[in-house]
PDB file of C-alpha atoms and ligand atoms in Angstrom:
ATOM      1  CA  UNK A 197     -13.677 -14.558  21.150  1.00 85.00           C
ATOM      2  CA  UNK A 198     -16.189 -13.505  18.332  1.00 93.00           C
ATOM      3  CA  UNK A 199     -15.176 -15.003  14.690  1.00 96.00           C
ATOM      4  CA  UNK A 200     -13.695 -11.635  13.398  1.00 96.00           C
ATOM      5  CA  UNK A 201     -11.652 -11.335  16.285  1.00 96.00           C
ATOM      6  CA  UNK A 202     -10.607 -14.666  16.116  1.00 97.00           C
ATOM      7  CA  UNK A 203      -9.895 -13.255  12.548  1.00 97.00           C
ATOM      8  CA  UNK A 204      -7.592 -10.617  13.337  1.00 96.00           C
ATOM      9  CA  UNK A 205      -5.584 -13.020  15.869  1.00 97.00           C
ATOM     10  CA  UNK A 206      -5.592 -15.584  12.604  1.00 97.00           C
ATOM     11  CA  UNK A 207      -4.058 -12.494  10.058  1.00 95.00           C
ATOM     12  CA  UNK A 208      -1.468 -10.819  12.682  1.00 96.00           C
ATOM     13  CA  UNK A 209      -0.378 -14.539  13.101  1.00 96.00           C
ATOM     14  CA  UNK A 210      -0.090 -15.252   9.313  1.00 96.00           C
ATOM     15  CA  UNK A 211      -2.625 -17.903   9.136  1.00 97.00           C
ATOM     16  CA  UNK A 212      -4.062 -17.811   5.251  1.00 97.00           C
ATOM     17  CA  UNK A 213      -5.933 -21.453   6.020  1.00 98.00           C
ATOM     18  CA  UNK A 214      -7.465 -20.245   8.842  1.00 98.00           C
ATOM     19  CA  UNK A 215      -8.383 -16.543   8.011  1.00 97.00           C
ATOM     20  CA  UNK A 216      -9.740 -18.077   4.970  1.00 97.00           C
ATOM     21  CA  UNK A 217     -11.980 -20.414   7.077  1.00 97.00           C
ATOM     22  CA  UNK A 218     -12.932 -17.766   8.895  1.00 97.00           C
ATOM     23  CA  UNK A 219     -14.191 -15.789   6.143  1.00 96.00           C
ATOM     24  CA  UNK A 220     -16.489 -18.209   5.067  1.00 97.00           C
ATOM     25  CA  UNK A 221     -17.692 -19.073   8.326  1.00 97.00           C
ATOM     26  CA  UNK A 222     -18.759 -15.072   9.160  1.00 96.00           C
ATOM     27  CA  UNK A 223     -20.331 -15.215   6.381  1.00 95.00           C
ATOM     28  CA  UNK A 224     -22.297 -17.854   7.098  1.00 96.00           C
ATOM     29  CA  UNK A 225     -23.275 -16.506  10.735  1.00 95.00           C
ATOM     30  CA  UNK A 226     -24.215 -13.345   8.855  1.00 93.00           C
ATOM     31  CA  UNK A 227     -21.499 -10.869   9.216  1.00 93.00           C
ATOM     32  CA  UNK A 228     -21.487  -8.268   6.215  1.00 88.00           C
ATOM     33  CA  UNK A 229     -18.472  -8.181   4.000  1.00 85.00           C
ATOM     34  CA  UNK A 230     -17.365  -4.692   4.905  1.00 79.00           C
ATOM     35  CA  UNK A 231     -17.780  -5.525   8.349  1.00 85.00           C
ATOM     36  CA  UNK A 232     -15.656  -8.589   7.678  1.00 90.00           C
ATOM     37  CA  UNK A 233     -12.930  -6.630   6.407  1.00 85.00           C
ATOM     38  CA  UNK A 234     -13.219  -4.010   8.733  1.00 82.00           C
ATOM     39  CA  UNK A 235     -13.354  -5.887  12.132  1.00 89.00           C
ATOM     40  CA  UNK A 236     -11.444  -8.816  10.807  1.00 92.00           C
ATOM     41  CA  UNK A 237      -9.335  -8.398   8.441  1.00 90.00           C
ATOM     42  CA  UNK A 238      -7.778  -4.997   8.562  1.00 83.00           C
ATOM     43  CA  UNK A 239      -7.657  -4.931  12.289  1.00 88.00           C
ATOM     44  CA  UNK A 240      -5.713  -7.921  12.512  1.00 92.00           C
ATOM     45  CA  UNK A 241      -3.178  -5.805   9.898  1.00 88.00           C
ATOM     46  CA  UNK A 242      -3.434  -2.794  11.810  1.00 85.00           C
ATOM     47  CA  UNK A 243      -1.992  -4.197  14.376  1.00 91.00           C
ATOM     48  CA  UNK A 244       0.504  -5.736  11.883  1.00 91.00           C
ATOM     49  CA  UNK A 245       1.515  -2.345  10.731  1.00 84.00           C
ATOM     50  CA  UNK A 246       1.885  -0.805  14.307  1.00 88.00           C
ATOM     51  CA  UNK A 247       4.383  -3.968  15.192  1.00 93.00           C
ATOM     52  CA  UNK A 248       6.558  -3.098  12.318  1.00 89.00           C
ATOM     53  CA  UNK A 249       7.028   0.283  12.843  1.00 84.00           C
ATOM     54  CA  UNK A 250       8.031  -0.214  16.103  1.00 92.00           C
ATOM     55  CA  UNK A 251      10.045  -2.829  14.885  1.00 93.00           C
ATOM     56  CA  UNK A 252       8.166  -5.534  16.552  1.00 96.00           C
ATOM     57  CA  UNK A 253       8.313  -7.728  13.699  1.00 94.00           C
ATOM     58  CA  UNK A 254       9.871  -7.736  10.765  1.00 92.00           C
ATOM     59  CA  UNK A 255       9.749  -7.726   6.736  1.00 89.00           C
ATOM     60  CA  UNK A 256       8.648 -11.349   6.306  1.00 93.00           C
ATOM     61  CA  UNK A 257       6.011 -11.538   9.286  1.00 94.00           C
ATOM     62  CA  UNK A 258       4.869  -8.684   7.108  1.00 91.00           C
ATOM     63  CA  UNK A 259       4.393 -10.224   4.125  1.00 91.00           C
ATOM     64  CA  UNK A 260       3.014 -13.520   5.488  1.00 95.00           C
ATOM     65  CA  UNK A 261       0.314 -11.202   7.310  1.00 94.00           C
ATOM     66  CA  UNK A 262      -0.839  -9.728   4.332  1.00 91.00           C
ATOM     67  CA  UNK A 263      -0.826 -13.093   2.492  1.00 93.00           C
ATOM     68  CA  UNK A 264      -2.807 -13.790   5.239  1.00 95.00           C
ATOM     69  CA  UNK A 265      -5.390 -10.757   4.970  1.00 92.00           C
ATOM     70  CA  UNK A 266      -5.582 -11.686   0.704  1.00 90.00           C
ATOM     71  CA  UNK A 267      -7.012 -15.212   1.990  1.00 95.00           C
ATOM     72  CA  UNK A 268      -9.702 -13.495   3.107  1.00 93.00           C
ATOM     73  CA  UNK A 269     -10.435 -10.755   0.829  1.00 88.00           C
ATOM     74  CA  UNK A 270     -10.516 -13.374  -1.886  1.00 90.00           C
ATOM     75  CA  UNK A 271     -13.626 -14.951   0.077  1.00 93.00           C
ATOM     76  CA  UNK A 272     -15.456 -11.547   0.422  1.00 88.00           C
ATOM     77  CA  UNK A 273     -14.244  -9.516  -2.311  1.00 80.00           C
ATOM     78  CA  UNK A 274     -16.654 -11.059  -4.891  1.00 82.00           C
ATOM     79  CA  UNK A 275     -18.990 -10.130  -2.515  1.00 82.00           C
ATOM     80  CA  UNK A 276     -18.419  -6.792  -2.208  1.00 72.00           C
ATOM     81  CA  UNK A 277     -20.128  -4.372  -4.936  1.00 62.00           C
ATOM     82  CA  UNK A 278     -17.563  -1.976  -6.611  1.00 54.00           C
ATOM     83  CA  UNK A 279     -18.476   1.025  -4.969  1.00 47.00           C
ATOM     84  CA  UNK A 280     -17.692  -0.402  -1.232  1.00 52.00           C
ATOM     85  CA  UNK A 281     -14.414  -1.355  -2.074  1.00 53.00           C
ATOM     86  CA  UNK A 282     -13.499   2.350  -3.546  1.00 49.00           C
ATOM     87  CA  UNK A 283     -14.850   3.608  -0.428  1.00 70.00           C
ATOM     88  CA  UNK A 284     -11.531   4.800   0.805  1.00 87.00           C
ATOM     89  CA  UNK A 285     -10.257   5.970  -1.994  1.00 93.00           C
ATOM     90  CA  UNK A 286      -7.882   4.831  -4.638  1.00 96.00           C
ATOM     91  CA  UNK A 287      -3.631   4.991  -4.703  1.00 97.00           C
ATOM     92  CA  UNK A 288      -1.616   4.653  -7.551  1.00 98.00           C
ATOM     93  CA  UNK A 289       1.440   3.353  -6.993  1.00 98.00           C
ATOM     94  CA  UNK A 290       5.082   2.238  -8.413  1.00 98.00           C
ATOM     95  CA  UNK A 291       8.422   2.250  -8.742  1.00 98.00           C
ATOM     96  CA  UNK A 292      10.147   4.923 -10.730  1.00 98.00           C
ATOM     97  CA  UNK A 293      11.698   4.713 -13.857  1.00 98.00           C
ATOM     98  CA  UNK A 294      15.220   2.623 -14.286  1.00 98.00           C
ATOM     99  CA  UNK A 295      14.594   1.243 -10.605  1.00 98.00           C
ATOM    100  CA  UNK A 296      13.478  -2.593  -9.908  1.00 95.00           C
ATOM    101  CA  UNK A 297      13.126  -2.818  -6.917  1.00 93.00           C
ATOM    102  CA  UNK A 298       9.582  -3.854  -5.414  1.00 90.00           C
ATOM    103  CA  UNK A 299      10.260  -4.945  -1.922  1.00 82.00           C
ATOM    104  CA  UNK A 300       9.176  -1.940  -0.197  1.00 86.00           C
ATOM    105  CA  UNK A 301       6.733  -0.779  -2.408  1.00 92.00           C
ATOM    106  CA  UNK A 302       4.599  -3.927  -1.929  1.00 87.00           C
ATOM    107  CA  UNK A 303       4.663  -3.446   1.519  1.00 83.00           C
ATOM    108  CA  UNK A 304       3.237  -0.162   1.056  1.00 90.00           C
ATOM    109  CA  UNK A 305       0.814  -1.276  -1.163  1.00 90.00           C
ATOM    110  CA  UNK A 306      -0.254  -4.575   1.108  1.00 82.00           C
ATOM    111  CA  UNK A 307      -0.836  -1.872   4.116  1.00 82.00           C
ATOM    112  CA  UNK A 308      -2.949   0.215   1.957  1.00 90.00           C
ATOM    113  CA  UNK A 309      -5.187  -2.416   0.953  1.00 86.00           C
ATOM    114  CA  UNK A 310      -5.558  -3.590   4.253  1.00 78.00           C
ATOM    115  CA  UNK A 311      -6.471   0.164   5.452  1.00 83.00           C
ATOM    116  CA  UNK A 312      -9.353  -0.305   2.585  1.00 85.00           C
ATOM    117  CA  UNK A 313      -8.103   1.782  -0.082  1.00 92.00           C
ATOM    118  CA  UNK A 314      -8.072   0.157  -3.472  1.00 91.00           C
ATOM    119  CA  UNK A 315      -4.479   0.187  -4.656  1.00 94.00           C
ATOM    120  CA  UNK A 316      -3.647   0.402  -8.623  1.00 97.00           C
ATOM    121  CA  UNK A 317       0.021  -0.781  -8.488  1.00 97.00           C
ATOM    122  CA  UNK A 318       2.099  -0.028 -11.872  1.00 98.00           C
ATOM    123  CA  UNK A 319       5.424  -2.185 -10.595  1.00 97.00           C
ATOM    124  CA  UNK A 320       8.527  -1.109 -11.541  1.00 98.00           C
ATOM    125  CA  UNK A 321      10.055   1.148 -13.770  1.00 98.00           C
ATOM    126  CA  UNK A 322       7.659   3.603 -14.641  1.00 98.00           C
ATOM    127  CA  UNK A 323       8.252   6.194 -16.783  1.00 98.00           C
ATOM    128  CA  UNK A 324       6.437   9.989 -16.120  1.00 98.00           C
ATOM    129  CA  UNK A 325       4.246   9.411 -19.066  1.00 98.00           C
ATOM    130  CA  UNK A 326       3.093   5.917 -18.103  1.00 98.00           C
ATOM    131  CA  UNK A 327       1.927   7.118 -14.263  1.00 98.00           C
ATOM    132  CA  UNK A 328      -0.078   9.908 -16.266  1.00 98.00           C
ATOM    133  CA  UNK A 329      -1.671   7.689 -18.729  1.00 98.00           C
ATOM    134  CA  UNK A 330      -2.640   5.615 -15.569  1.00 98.00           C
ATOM    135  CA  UNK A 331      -3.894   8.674 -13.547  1.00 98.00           C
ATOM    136  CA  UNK A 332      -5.930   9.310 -16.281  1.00 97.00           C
ATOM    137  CA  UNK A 333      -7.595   6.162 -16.774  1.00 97.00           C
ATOM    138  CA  UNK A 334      -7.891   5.163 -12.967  1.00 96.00           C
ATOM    139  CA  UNK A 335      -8.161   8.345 -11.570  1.00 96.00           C
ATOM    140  CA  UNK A 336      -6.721   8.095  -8.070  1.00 97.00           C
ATOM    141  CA  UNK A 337      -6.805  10.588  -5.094  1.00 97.00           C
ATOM    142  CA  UNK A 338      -3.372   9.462  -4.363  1.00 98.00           C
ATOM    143  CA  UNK A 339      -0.226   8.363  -6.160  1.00 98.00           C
ATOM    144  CA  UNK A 340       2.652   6.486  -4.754  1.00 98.00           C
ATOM    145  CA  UNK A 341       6.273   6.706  -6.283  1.00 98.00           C
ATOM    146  CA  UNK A 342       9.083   4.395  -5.010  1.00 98.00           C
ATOM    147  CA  UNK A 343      12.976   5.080  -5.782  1.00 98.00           C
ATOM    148  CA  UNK A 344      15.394   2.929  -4.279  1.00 96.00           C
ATOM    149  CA  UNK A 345      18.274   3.889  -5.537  1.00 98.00           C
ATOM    150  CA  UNK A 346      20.291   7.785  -5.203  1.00 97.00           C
ATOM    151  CA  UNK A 347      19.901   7.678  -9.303  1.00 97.00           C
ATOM    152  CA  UNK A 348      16.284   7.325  -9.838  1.00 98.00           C
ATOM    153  CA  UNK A 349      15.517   9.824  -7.247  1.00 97.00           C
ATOM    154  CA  UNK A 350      15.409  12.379 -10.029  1.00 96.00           C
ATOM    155  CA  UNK A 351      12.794  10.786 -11.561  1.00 98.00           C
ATOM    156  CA  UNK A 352      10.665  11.284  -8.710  1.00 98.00           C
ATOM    157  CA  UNK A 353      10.828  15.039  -9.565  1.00 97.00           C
ATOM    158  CA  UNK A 354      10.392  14.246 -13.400  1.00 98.00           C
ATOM    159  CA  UNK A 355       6.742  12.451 -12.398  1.00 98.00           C
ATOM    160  CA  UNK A 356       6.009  15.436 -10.146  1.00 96.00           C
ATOM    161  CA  UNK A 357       6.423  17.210 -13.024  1.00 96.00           C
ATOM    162  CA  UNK A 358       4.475  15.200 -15.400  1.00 97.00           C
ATOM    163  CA  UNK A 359       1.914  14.778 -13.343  1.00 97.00           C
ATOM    164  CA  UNK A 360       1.539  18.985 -11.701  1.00 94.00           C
ATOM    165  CA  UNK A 361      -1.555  19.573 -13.996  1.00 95.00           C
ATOM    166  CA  UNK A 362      -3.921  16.675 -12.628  1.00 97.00           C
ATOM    167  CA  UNK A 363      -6.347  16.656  -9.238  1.00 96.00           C
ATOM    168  CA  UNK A 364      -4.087  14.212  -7.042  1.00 98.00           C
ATOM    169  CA  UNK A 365      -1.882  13.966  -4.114  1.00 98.00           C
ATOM    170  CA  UNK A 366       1.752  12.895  -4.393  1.00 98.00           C
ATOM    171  CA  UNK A 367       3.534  10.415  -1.531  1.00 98.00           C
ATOM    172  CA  UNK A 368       6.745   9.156  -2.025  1.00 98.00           C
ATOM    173  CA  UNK A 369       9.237   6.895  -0.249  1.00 98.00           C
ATOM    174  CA  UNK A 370      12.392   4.370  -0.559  1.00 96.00           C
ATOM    175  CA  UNK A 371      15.342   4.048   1.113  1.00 92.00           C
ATOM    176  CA  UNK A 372      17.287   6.558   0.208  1.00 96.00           C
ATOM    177  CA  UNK A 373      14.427   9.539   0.122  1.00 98.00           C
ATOM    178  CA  UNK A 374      13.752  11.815   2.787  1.00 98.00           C
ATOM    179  CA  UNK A 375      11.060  14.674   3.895  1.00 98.00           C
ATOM    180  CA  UNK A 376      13.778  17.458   2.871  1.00 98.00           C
ATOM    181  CA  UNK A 377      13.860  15.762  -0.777  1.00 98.00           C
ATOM    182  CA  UNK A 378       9.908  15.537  -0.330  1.00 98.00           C
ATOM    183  CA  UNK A 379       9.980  19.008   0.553  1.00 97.00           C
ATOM    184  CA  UNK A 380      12.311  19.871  -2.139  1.00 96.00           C
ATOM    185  CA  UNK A 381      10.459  18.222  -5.434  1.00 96.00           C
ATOM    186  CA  UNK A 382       6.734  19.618  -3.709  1.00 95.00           C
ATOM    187  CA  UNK A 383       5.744  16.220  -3.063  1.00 97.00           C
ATOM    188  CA  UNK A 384       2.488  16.139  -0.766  1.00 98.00           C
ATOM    189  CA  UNK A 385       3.577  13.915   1.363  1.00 98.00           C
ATOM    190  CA  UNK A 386       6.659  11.547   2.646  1.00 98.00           C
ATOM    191  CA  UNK A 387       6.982   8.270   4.650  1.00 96.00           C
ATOM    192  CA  UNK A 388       9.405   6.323   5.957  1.00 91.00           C
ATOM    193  CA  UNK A 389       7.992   2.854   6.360  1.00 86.00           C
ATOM    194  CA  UNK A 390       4.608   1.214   5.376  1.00 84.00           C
ATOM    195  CA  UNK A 391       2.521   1.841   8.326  1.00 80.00           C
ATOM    196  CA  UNK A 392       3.324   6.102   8.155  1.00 89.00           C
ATOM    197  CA  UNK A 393       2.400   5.504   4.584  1.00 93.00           C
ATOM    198  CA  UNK A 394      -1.352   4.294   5.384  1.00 91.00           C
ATOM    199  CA  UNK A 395      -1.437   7.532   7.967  1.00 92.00           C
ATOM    200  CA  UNK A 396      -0.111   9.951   5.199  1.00 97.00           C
ATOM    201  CA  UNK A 397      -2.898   9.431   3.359  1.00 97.00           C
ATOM    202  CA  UNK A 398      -5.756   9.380   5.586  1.00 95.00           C
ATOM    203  CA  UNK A 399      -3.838  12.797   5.704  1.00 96.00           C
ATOM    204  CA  UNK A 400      -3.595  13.331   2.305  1.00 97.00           C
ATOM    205  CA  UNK A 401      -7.600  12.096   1.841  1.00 95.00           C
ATOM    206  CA  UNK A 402      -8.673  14.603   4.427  1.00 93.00           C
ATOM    207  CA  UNK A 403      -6.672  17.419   3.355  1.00 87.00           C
TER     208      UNK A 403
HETATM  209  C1  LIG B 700      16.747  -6.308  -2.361  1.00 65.85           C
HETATM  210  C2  LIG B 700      17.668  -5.337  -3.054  1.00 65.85           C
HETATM  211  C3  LIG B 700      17.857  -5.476  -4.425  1.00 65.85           C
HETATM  212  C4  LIG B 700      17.108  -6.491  -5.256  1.00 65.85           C
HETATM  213  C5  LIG B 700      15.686  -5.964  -5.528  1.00 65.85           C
HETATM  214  C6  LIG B 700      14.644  -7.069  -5.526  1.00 65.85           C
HETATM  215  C7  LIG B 700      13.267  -6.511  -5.518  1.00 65.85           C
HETATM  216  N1  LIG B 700      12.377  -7.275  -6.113  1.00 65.85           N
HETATM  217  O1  LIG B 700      12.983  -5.451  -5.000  1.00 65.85           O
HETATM  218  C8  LIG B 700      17.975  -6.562  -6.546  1.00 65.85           C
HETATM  219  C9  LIG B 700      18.994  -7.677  -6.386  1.00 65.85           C
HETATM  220  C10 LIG B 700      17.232  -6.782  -7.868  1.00 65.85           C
HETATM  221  C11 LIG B 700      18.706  -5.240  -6.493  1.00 65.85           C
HETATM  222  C12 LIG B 700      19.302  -4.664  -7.577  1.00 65.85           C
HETATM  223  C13 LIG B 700      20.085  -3.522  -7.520  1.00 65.85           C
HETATM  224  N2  LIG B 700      20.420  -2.826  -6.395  1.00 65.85           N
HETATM  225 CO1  LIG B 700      19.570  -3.128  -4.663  1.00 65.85          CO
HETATM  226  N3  LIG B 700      19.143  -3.455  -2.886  1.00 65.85           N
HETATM  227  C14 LIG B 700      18.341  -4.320  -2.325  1.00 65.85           C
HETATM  228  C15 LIG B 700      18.406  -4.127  -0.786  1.00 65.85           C
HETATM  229  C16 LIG B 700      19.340  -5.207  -0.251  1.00 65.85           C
HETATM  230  C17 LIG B 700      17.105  -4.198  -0.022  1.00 65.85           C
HETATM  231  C18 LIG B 700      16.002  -3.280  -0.506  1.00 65.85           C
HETATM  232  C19 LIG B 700      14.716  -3.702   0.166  1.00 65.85           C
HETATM  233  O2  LIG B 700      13.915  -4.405  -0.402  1.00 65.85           O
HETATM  234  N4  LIG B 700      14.535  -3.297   1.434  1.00 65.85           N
HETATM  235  C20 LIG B 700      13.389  -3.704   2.282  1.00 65.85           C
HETATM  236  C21 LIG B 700      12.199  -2.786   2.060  1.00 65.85           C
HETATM  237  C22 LIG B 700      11.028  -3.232   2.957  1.00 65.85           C
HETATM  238  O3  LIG B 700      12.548  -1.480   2.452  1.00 65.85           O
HETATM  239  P1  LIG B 700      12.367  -0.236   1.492  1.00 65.85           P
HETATM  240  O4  LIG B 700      12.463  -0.631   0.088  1.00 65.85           O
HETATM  241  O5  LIG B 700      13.208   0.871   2.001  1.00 65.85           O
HETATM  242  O6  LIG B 700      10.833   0.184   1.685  1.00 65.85           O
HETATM  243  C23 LIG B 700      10.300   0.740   2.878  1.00 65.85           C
HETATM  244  C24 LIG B 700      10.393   2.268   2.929  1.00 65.85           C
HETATM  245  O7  LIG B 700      11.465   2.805   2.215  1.00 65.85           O
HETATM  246  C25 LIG B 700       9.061   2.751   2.449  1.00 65.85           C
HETATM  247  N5  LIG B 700       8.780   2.872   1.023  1.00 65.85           N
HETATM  248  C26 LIG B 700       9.280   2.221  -0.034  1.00 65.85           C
HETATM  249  N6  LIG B 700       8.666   2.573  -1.166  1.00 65.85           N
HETATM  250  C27 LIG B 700       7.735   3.481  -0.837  1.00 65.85           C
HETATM  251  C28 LIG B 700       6.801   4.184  -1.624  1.00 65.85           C
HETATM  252  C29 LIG B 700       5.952   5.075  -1.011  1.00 65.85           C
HETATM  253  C30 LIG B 700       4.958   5.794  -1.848  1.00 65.85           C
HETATM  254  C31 LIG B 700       6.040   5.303   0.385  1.00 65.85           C
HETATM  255  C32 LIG B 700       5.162   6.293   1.005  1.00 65.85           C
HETATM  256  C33 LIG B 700       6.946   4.598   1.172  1.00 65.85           C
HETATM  257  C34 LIG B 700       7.784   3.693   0.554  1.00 65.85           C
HETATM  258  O8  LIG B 700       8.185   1.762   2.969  1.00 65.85           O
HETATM  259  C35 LIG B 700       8.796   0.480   2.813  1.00 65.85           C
HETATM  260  C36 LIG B 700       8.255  -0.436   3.866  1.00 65.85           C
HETATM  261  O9  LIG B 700       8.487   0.001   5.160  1.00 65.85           O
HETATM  262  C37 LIG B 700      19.020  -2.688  -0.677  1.00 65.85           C
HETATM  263  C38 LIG B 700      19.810  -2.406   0.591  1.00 65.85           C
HETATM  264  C39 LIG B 700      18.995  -1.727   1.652  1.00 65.85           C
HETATM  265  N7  LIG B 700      19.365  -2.005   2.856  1.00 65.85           N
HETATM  266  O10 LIG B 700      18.090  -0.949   1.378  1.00 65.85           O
HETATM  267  C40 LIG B 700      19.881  -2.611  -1.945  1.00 65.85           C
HETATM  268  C41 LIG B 700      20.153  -1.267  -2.581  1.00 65.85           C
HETATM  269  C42 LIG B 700      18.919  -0.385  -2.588  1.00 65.85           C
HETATM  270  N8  LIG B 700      20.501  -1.628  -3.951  1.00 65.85           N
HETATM  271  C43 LIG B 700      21.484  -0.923  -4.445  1.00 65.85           C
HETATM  272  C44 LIG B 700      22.022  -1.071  -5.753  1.00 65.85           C
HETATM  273  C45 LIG B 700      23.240  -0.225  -6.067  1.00 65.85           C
HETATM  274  C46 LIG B 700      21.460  -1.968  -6.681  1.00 65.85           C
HETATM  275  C47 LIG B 700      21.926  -2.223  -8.101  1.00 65.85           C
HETATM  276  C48 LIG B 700      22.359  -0.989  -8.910  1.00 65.85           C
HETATM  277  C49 LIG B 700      23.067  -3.230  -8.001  1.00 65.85           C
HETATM  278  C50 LIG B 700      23.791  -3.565  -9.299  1.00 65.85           C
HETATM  279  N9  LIG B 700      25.013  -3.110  -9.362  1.00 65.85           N
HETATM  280  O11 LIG B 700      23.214  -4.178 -10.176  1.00 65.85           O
HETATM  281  C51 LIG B 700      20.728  -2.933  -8.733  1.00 65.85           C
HETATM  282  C52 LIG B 700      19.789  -1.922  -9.411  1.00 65.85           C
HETATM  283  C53 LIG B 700      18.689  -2.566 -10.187  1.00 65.85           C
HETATM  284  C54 LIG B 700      17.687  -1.524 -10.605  1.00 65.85           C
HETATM  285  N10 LIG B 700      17.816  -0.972 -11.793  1.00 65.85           N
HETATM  286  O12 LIG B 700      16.825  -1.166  -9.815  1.00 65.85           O
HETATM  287  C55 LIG B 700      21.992   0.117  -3.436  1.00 65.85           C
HETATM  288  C56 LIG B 700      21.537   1.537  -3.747  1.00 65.85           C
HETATM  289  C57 LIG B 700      22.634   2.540  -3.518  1.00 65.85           C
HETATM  290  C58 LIG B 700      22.152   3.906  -3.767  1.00 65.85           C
HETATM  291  N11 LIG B 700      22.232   4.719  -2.774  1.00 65.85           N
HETATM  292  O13 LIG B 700      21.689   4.241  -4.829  1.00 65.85           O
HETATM  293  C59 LIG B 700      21.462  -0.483  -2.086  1.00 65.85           C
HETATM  294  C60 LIG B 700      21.171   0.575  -1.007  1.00 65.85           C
HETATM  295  C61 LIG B 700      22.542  -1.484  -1.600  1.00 65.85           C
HETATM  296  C62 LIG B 700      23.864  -0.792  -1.230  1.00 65.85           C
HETATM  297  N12 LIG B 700      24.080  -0.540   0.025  1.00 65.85           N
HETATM  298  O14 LIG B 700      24.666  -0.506  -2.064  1.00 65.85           O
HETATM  299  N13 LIG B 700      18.690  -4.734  -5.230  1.00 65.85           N
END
């Protein structure tokens, strides 16, 4: 098995010691960074992301995948001139105003990164104003909103709002939100789980 295979087997099993090993020993046999993170580290959470959504594994194997993948980034990244990284494109995400919770939103954002987009993430409870100060300053193709909870829904709507005279692409997701409320508020785009989120917006991107 080649080192950024070996790689990808080390991230879909959660390894951080070992990805991070890894790292530093492709680059050492000469691997480019990009390649790196292409071959290595975001196949290994491609295959992550499929497993979840067919409910292979679960939220934890999840999150100790991409702690995993971060390993390893943290090795190349530096590495990596600004531009590469961006290649993708960037998301802004967070959670909507008056709602804390993160869970699911940092799952979305973990699969983004490991797609190769570079992912701005606000946290939680974030007012209209505050994404479009960020848009503004970051300037995103994408932004991400995340309500988990019936009563912050609305404020999905309000950011739509706020945010209907700038260039980007709205996703949204939680819980309790679904493609009829997507379809509802305009929002570009809707997904159900982490894994459709990273397909939405290679949508969204090529659209
Ligand atoms: C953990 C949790 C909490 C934690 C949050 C910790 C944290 N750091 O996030 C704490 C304890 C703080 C909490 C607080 C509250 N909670 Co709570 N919480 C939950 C719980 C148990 C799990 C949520 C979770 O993390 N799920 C796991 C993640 C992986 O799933 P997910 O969030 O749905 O995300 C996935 C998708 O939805 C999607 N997705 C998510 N975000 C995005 C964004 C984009 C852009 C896209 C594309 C996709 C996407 O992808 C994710 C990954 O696959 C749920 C119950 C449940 N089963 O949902 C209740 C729940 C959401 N909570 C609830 C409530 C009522 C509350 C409180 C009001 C309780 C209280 N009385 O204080 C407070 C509100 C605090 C606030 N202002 O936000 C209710 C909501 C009811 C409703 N319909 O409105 C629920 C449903 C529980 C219940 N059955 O009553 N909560």
């Amino acid at each position: 098995m080649s080192t950024l295979q070996e790689m990808a087997e080390a991230v879909i099993s959660g390894n951080a010691k070992k990805v991070k090993e890894l790292a530093e020993k492709a680059l050492t046999e000469g691997f480019a960074p990009q390649g790196i993170i292409n071959d290595g580290l975001i196949a290994g959470m491609n295959v992550v992301g499929v497993r979840f959504k067919n409910n292979e594994v679960y939220v934890p194997e999840v999150l100790i995948a991409a702690r995993a993948m971060h390993a390893g980034m943290d090795v190349v990244k530096p590495l990596l001139t600004d531009s590469a990284i961006q290649d993708k494109g960037t998301v802004l995400i967070g959670t909507v105003k008056g709602d804390l919770h993160d869970i699911g939103k940092n799952l979305v954002r973990m699969m983004l990164e490991g797609a190769g987009y570079k992912v701005i993430d606000l946290g939680v409870d974030i007012a209209p104003d505050k994404f479009a100060q960020a848009v503004e300053e970051h300037q995103p193709q994408i932004v991400g909103l995340s309500a988990l909870l019936t009563t912050t829904m609305v404020q999905m709507k309000n950011t739509m709002e706020r945010l209907k005279d700038y260039p980007v692409k709205v996703m949204i997701g939680g819980a309790p939100v679904t493609q009829k409320f997507a379809d509802e508020i305009g929002a570009d785009a809707y997904a159900s789980d982490a894994a459709t989120a990273v397909e939405k917006a290679e949508q969204l991107m090529a659209s």
